[in-house]
Short mmCIF file of C-alpha atoms and ligand atoms in Angstrom, two decimals:
data_model
loop_
_atom_site.label_atom_id
_atom_site.label_comp_id
_atom_site.label_asym_id
_atom_site.label_seq_id
_atom_site.Cartn_x
_atom_site.Cartn_y
_atom_site.Cartn_z
CA MET A 19 12.58 9.21 -8.78
CA THR A 20 10.20 8.00 -11.46
CA LYS A 21 7.44 10.28 -12.85
CA ASP A 22 4.74 8.10 -11.23
CA LEU A 23 4.19 5.67 -8.38
CA LEU A 24 2.53 2.75 -10.16
CA LYS A 25 4.09 -0.22 -8.33
CA LEU A 26 7.06 -0.84 -6.03
CA LEU A 27 8.69 -2.97 -8.73
CA ASP A 28 9.47 0.33 -10.51
CA LEU A 29 11.39 1.79 -7.54
CA THR A 30 14.91 1.09 -6.31
CA GLY A 31 15.74 0.46 -2.66
CA GLU A 32 17.25 3.98 -2.66
CA ASP A 33 13.98 5.48 -3.94
CA ILE A 34 12.09 3.78 -1.12
CA ASP A 35 14.64 5.03 1.39
CA LYS A 36 14.26 8.57 0.08
CA ILE A 37 10.46 8.38 0.39
CA LEU A 38 10.71 7.04 3.96
CA ASN A 39 13.22 9.72 5.00
CA THR A 40 11.03 12.44 3.49
CA ALA A 41 7.99 10.94 5.24
CA ASP A 42 9.80 11.01 8.61
CA GLN A 43 10.71 14.67 8.06
CA LEU A 44 7.16 15.63 7.04
CA LYS A 45 5.77 13.79 10.06
CA TYR A 46 8.18 15.71 12.30
CA ASN A 47 7.14 19.00 10.69
CA GLN A 48 3.46 18.26 11.12
CA LYS A 49 3.86 17.20 14.78
CA HIS A 50 5.91 20.34 15.57
CA GLY A 51 3.77 22.85 13.71
CA ILE A 52 6.52 23.56 11.15
CA PRO A 53 4.92 24.88 7.93
CA HIS A 54 5.38 22.64 4.89
CA ASP A 55 3.02 24.00 2.26
CA TYR A 56 5.26 22.83 -0.58
CA LEU A 57 2.36 22.10 -2.93
CA LYS A 58 0.60 25.45 -2.59
CA GLY A 59 -1.74 26.09 -5.52
CA LYS A 60 -1.56 22.48 -6.74
CA THR A 61 -4.46 20.09 -7.21
CA LEU A 62 -4.62 16.32 -6.92
CA ALA A 63 -7.49 14.49 -8.64
CA MET A 64 -8.49 11.33 -6.74
CA ILE A 65 -10.32 8.71 -8.81
CA PHE A 66 -12.04 5.97 -6.80
CA GLU A 67 -13.57 2.95 -8.53
CA LYS A 68 -13.56 1.01 -5.22
CA ASN A 69 -14.50 1.96 -1.66
CA SER A 70 -12.06 3.61 0.74
CA THR A 71 -11.77 5.24 4.16
CA ARG A 72 -8.04 5.57 4.86
CA THR A 73 -6.79 6.23 1.34
CA ARG A 74 -9.33 8.94 0.62
CA VAL A 75 -8.99 10.73 3.94
CA SER A 76 -5.19 10.52 4.11
CA PHE A 77 -4.66 11.77 0.56
CA GLU A 78 -7.17 14.58 0.92
CA THR A 79 -5.86 15.66 4.33
CA GLY A 80 -2.26 15.27 3.20
CA MET A 81 -2.79 17.47 0.18
CA PHE A 82 -4.43 20.11 2.40
CA GLN A 83 -1.49 20.03 4.82
CA LEU A 84 0.90 20.50 1.88
CA GLY A 85 -1.01 23.66 0.95
CA GLY A 86 -2.77 22.13 -2.04
CA HIS A 87 -6.23 20.91 -2.91
CA ALA A 88 -7.61 17.42 -3.55
CA LEU A 89 -10.77 16.61 -5.43
CA PHE A 90 -12.74 13.39 -5.24
CA LEU A 91 -13.99 11.72 -8.42
CA SER A 92 -16.11 8.64 -8.03
CA GLY A 93 -15.75 6.25 -10.94
CA LYS A 94 -19.50 5.75 -11.06
CA GLU A 95 -20.45 9.42 -11.03
CA SER A 96 -17.84 10.64 -13.52
CA GLN A 97 -17.71 9.84 -17.24
CA ILE A 98 -15.17 7.10 -16.43
CA GLY A 99 -18.10 4.98 -15.26
CA ARG A 100 -19.81 5.54 -18.60
CA GLY A 101 -16.82 4.24 -20.53
CA GLU A 102 -14.80 7.35 -21.44
CA PRO A 103 -11.39 6.00 -22.53
CA VAL A 104 -8.56 6.24 -20.03
CA GLU A 105 -6.36 8.06 -22.56
CA ASP A 106 -8.94 10.84 -22.86
CA THR A 107 -9.45 11.10 -19.08
CA ALA A 108 -5.66 11.39 -18.73
CA ARG A 109 -5.35 14.12 -21.32
CA VAL A 110 -8.24 16.11 -19.82
CA LEU A 111 -7.21 15.87 -16.15
CA GLU A 112 -3.62 16.91 -16.92
CA ARG A 113 -5.01 20.23 -18.20
CA TYR A 114 -6.57 21.02 -14.80
CA CYS A 115 -4.58 19.12 -12.20
CA ASP A 116 -0.99 18.53 -11.08
CA GLY A 117 -1.32 14.87 -10.13
CA ILE A 118 -3.80 11.97 -10.15
CA MET A 119 -4.34 9.32 -7.49
CA ILE A 120 -6.34 6.34 -8.71
CA ARG A 121 -7.87 3.31 -6.97
CA THR A 122 -9.23 0.80 -9.43
CA PHE A 123 -9.34 -2.89 -10.42
CA ALA A 124 -6.88 -3.46 -13.28
CA GLN A 125 -3.24 -2.43 -12.93
CA LYS A 126 -3.31 -1.88 -16.71
CA GLU A 127 -5.71 1.04 -16.26
CA VAL A 128 -3.24 2.80 -13.93
CA GLU A 129 -0.34 2.13 -16.31
CA GLU A 130 -2.39 3.50 -19.24
CA LEU A 131 -3.25 6.63 -17.30
CA ALA A 132 0.45 7.17 -16.64
CA LYS A 133 1.28 6.61 -20.30
CA TYR A 134 -1.10 9.29 -21.53
CA ALA A 135 -0.89 11.90 -18.73
CA ARG A 136 2.16 14.12 -18.40
CA ILE A 137 1.42 14.63 -14.69
CA PRO A 138 2.34 12.12 -11.92
CA ILE A 139 0.01 9.16 -11.38
CA ILE A 140 -0.16 7.54 -7.93
CA ASN A 141 -1.58 4.06 -7.46
CA GLY A 142 -4.02 4.05 -4.52
CA LEU A 143 -4.64 0.27 -4.86
CA THR A 144 -5.32 -2.10 -7.72
CA ASP A 145 -5.98 -5.84 -7.79
CA PHE A 146 -2.21 -6.22 -8.35
CA CYS A 147 -0.69 -3.99 -5.68
CA HIS A 148 -1.01 -1.40 -2.93
CA PRO A 149 2.29 0.53 -2.97
CA CYS A 150 1.21 3.49 -0.78
CA GLN A 151 0.09 1.12 1.96
CA VAL A 152 3.38 -0.76 1.94
CA LEU A 153 5.42 2.46 2.06
CA ALA A 154 3.47 3.31 5.23
CA ASP A 155 4.07 -0.21 6.54
CA LEU A 156 7.83 0.00 5.98
CA MET A 157 7.87 3.43 7.61
CA THR A 158 6.06 2.01 10.67
CA ILE A 159 8.40 -0.96 11.07
CA ARG A 160 11.42 1.33 10.73
CA GLU A 161 9.94 3.69 13.34
CA HIS A 162 9.45 0.87 15.83
CA LYS A 163 12.58 -1.18 15.06
CA ALA A 164 14.99 1.57 13.87
CA ILE A 165 16.12 -0.54 10.86
CA LEU A 166 14.61 -2.73 8.14
CA LYS A 167 17.64 -4.54 6.77
CA GLY A 168 17.96 -8.05 8.18
CA LEU A 169 14.53 -8.15 9.85
CA LYS A 170 12.10 -10.92 8.95
CA LEU A 171 8.73 -9.93 7.50
CA CYS A 172 6.06 -12.60 7.42
CA TYR A 173 2.73 -12.49 5.56
CA ILE A 174 -0.10 -14.92 6.25
CA GLY A 175 -3.08 -15.33 3.90
CA ASP A 176 -4.14 -14.44 0.40
CA GLY A 177 -1.46 -13.80 -2.23
CA ASN A 178 -3.23 -10.54 -3.08
CA ASN A 179 -2.32 -6.89 -3.73
CA MET A 180 -0.92 -6.53 -0.19
CA ALA A 181 1.17 -9.68 -0.44
CA ASN A 182 2.57 -8.57 -3.81
CA SER A 183 3.63 -5.14 -2.54
CA LEU A 184 4.99 -6.45 0.76
CA ILE A 185 7.19 -9.00 -0.98
CA VAL A 186 8.67 -6.41 -3.33
CA GLY A 187 8.97 -3.64 -0.72
CA GLY A 188 10.41 -5.90 1.97
CA LEU A 189 13.02 -7.47 -0.32
CA LYS A 190 14.06 -4.11 -1.80
CA CYS A 191 14.67 -2.86 1.75
CA GLY A 192 16.89 -5.84 2.62
CA MET A 193 14.37 -7.74 4.71
CA GLU A 194 13.84 -11.48 4.76
CA VAL A 195 10.32 -12.20 3.49
CA SER A 196 8.32 -15.34 4.19
CA VAL A 197 4.79 -15.83 2.85
CA ALA A 198 2.25 -18.52 3.74
CA CYS A 199 -0.66 -18.96 1.29
CA PRO A 200 -2.90 -21.94 0.57
CA GLU A 201 -2.33 -23.57 -2.80
CA GLY A 202 -4.21 -21.73 -5.55
CA TYR A 203 -3.86 -18.36 -3.80
CA ASP A 204 -0.21 -17.58 -4.50
CA PRO A 205 1.15 -14.07 -5.12
CA ASP A 206 1.38 -12.80 -8.70
CA PRO A 207 3.87 -14.73 -10.92
CA GLN A 208 5.65 -11.47 -11.84
CA VAL A 209 6.29 -10.85 -8.14
CA LEU A 210 7.44 -14.42 -7.50
CA GLU A 211 9.82 -14.16 -10.45
CA PHE A 212 11.24 -10.94 -8.98
CA ALA A 213 11.54 -12.53 -5.52
CA LYS A 214 13.50 -15.45 -6.91
CA SER A 215 15.64 -13.37 -9.29
CA ASP A 216 18.20 -11.94 -6.88
CA PRO A 217 20.53 -14.33 -5.01
CA ASN A 218 20.77 -11.75 -2.21
CA PHE A 219 17.02 -11.84 -1.59
CA ARG A 220 15.88 -14.06 1.23
CA PHE A 221 12.39 -15.17 0.20
CA SER A 222 10.25 -18.21 0.90
CA LEU A 223 6.73 -19.22 -0.07
CA VAL A 224 5.37 -21.90 2.26
CA ARG A 225 2.04 -23.64 2.84
CA THR A 226 1.68 -23.38 6.62
CA PRO A 227 1.45 -20.15 8.66
CA GLN A 228 3.70 -21.76 11.31
CA GLU A 229 6.61 -22.21 8.89
CA ALA A 230 6.37 -18.57 7.82
CA ALA A 231 6.03 -17.14 11.34
CA VAL A 232 9.12 -18.72 12.94
CA GLY A 233 11.56 -15.96 13.90
CA ALA A 234 9.45 -13.16 12.40
CA ASP A 235 9.93 -9.53 13.46
CA ALA A 236 6.75 -8.26 11.80
CA VAL A 237 3.68 -10.33 10.97
CA PHE A 238 1.21 -9.13 8.33
CA THR A 239 -2.14 -10.41 7.26
CA ASP A 240 -5.05 -9.15 5.17
CA VAL A 241 -8.67 -10.01 4.44
CA TRP A 242 -9.45 -13.36 2.85
CA ALA A 243 -11.75 -11.77 0.26
CA SER A 244 -10.64 -8.46 -1.24
CA MET A 245 -12.80 -5.80 -2.84
CA GLY A 246 -14.33 -7.27 -5.97
CA GLN A 247 -14.25 -10.83 -4.57
CA GLU A 248 -17.38 -10.57 -2.44
CA GLU A 249 -19.07 -13.46 -4.23
CA GLU A 250 -16.16 -15.79 -3.41
CA ARG A 251 -16.42 -15.19 0.33
CA ALA A 252 -17.73 -18.64 1.28
CA VAL A 253 -15.23 -20.54 -0.90
CA ARG A 254 -12.39 -18.41 0.39
CA ALA A 255 -13.42 -18.80 4.05
CA LYS A 256 -12.93 -22.54 3.57
CA ALA A 257 -9.65 -22.24 1.68
CA PHE A 258 -8.14 -19.91 4.30
CA GLU A 259 -9.21 -21.87 7.36
CA GLY A 260 -6.21 -21.91 9.72
CA TYR A 261 -4.50 -18.99 7.96
CA GLN A 262 -5.05 -16.85 11.01
CA VAL A 263 -2.80 -14.61 13.08
CA ASN A 264 -3.52 -15.79 16.62
CA GLU A 265 -1.68 -16.15 19.93
CA GLU A 266 -0.34 -19.64 19.08
CA LEU A 267 1.16 -18.30 15.87
CA MET A 268 2.63 -15.25 17.61
CA ALA A 269 4.36 -17.56 20.09
CA LEU A 270 6.61 -18.71 17.20
CA THR A 271 7.82 -15.21 16.36
CA ASN A 272 10.74 -13.21 17.75
CA PRO A 273 10.26 -11.34 21.05
CA GLY A 274 8.77 -7.89 20.36
CA CYS A 275 7.37 -9.03 17.02
CA MET A 276 5.04 -6.43 15.49
CA VAL A 277 1.64 -7.11 13.94
CA GLN A 278 0.52 -5.03 10.99
CA HIS A 279 -2.79 -4.95 9.13
CA CYS A 280 -3.68 -2.54 6.33
CA LEU A 281 -7.32 -2.53 7.54
CA PRO A 282 -10.22 -3.03 7.44
CA ALA A 283 -9.72 -6.15 9.60
CA HIS A 284 -12.09 -9.09 10.03
CA ARG A 285 -11.66 -10.28 13.60
CA GLY A 286 -12.13 -14.03 13.95
CA GLU A 287 -11.07 -14.59 10.33
CA GLU A 288 -7.52 -13.55 9.35
CA ILE A 289 -6.74 -12.23 12.87
CA THR A 290 -8.12 -12.81 16.35
CA ALA A 291 -9.55 -9.94 18.39
CA GLU A 292 -6.92 -10.65 21.09
CA VAL A 293 -3.93 -10.28 18.79
CA PHE A 294 -5.48 -7.27 17.08
CA GLU A 295 -6.05 -5.42 20.37
CA ALA A 296 -2.65 -6.41 21.78
CA HIS A 297 -1.05 -4.75 18.72
CA ALA A 298 -3.58 -1.96 18.17
CA GLN A 299 -1.01 0.77 18.82
CA GLU A 300 1.23 -0.50 16.00
CA ILE A 301 -1.71 -1.07 13.67
CA PHE A 302 -3.05 2.45 14.12
CA ASP A 303 0.47 3.91 13.82
CA GLU A 304 0.51 2.10 10.48
CA ALA A 305 -2.82 3.68 9.51
CA GLU A 306 -1.54 7.13 10.55
CA ASN A 307 1.62 6.68 8.50
CA ARG A 308 -0.46 6.46 5.33
CA LEU A 309 -0.77 10.23 5.72
CA HIS A 310 2.95 10.90 6.10
CA ALA A 311 4.16 8.39 3.51
CA GLN A 312 1.72 9.69 0.90
CA LYS A 313 2.62 13.30 1.64
CA ALA A 314 6.21 12.30 0.89
CA VAL A 315 5.17 10.67 -2.38
CA MET A 316 3.10 13.69 -3.44
CA TYR A 317 5.87 16.09 -2.45
CA LEU A 318 8.58 14.18 -4.31
CA LEU A 319 6.49 13.60 -7.45
CA MET A 320 4.55 16.85 -7.67
CA LYS A 321 6.84 19.58 -6.36
CA GLY A 322 8.60 20.24 -9.66
CA ASN A 323 5.60 19.71 -11.86
CA LYS A 324 4.73 22.60 -14.22
CA GLU A 325 7.49 24.79 -12.71
N1 CP B 3 -5.83 0.22 3.86
C1 CP B 3 -6.58 0.90 3.01
O1 CP B 3 -6.21 1.13 1.86
O2 CP B 3 -7.77 1.35 3.52
P1 CP B 3 -8.98 1.96 2.71
O3 CP B 3 -9.54 0.87 1.84
O4 CP B 3 -9.94 2.41 3.77
O5 CP B 3 -8.50 3.10 1.88
N1 NVA B 4 -6.66 -6.68 -0.12
C1 NVA B 4 -7.59 -5.66 0.29
C2 NVA B 4 -6.87 -4.45 0.76
C3 NVA B 4 -7.77 -3.35 1.25
C4 NVA B 4 -7.03 -2.13 1.68
C5 NVA B 4 -8.51 -5.32 -0.88
O1 NVA B 4 -8.02 -5.18 -2.00
O2 NVA B 4 -9.71 -5.21 -0.66
#
């Protein structure tokens, strides 16, 4: 494994497999009351420069279940918000803590933190990617379908952080990945280059949700306007018209097709209330698996630290 979890592009398919297997084991332990306080005495600093419900609660609870401690640092209320350089924050926090989770805007900030801190850095979402979410997503599909290899993953909507991580994670796990985005809202060029680089990868970027959904085994979508894009909401609502996961679209997918959403969801925009409720069990399994997948990441990255 790498020192950090900055983006899925840095991991191999085997690394992802190892994280998912560890997550399954930790979930089993938690459900059966088997102690797993592998990070006893360790502290995770959690830096948030954007809002969160799931990421904050699952990391904090996960660290507690692993026998450690998590502390919340709001970007605004710490010296980060007053411009203290990332390299100084990194070199201070490594003196107190055993790992750092960060949710912020620029991917560069996370990469810089990792460069200057000798402790593991975990990306809790940037504008570029959301690796922890996609590890939970892959875990959930594998739980429901038993395998990942050969299944078709489809993503409808904005070529955002979720799209970027799903493309990389899905392809690295041997899935076929099909993405439908309106022109001007494509995934990151670095991700598209990766997706087209391997002749074994089955990837397509199309312009209509219907083309992407045909034969899908798992359909994903995400909000039309991400955090930090609030002012673009009206323009985006127009651009994404029709990029909706609804019953007509689901009729094109394979029988038993799953629906996944990282949440929060906007019913009536990227997904209808009917489809959301029909797949609520899978969607909330996905939310739960944030806990288990992140416990696996923390365990694998932090267990040997300072020993
Ligand atoms: N899916 C997700 O990351 O949720 P939060 O923004 O609530 O953390
Ligand atoms: N694309 C969304 C994901 C939220 C979990 C955002 O960045 O706001």
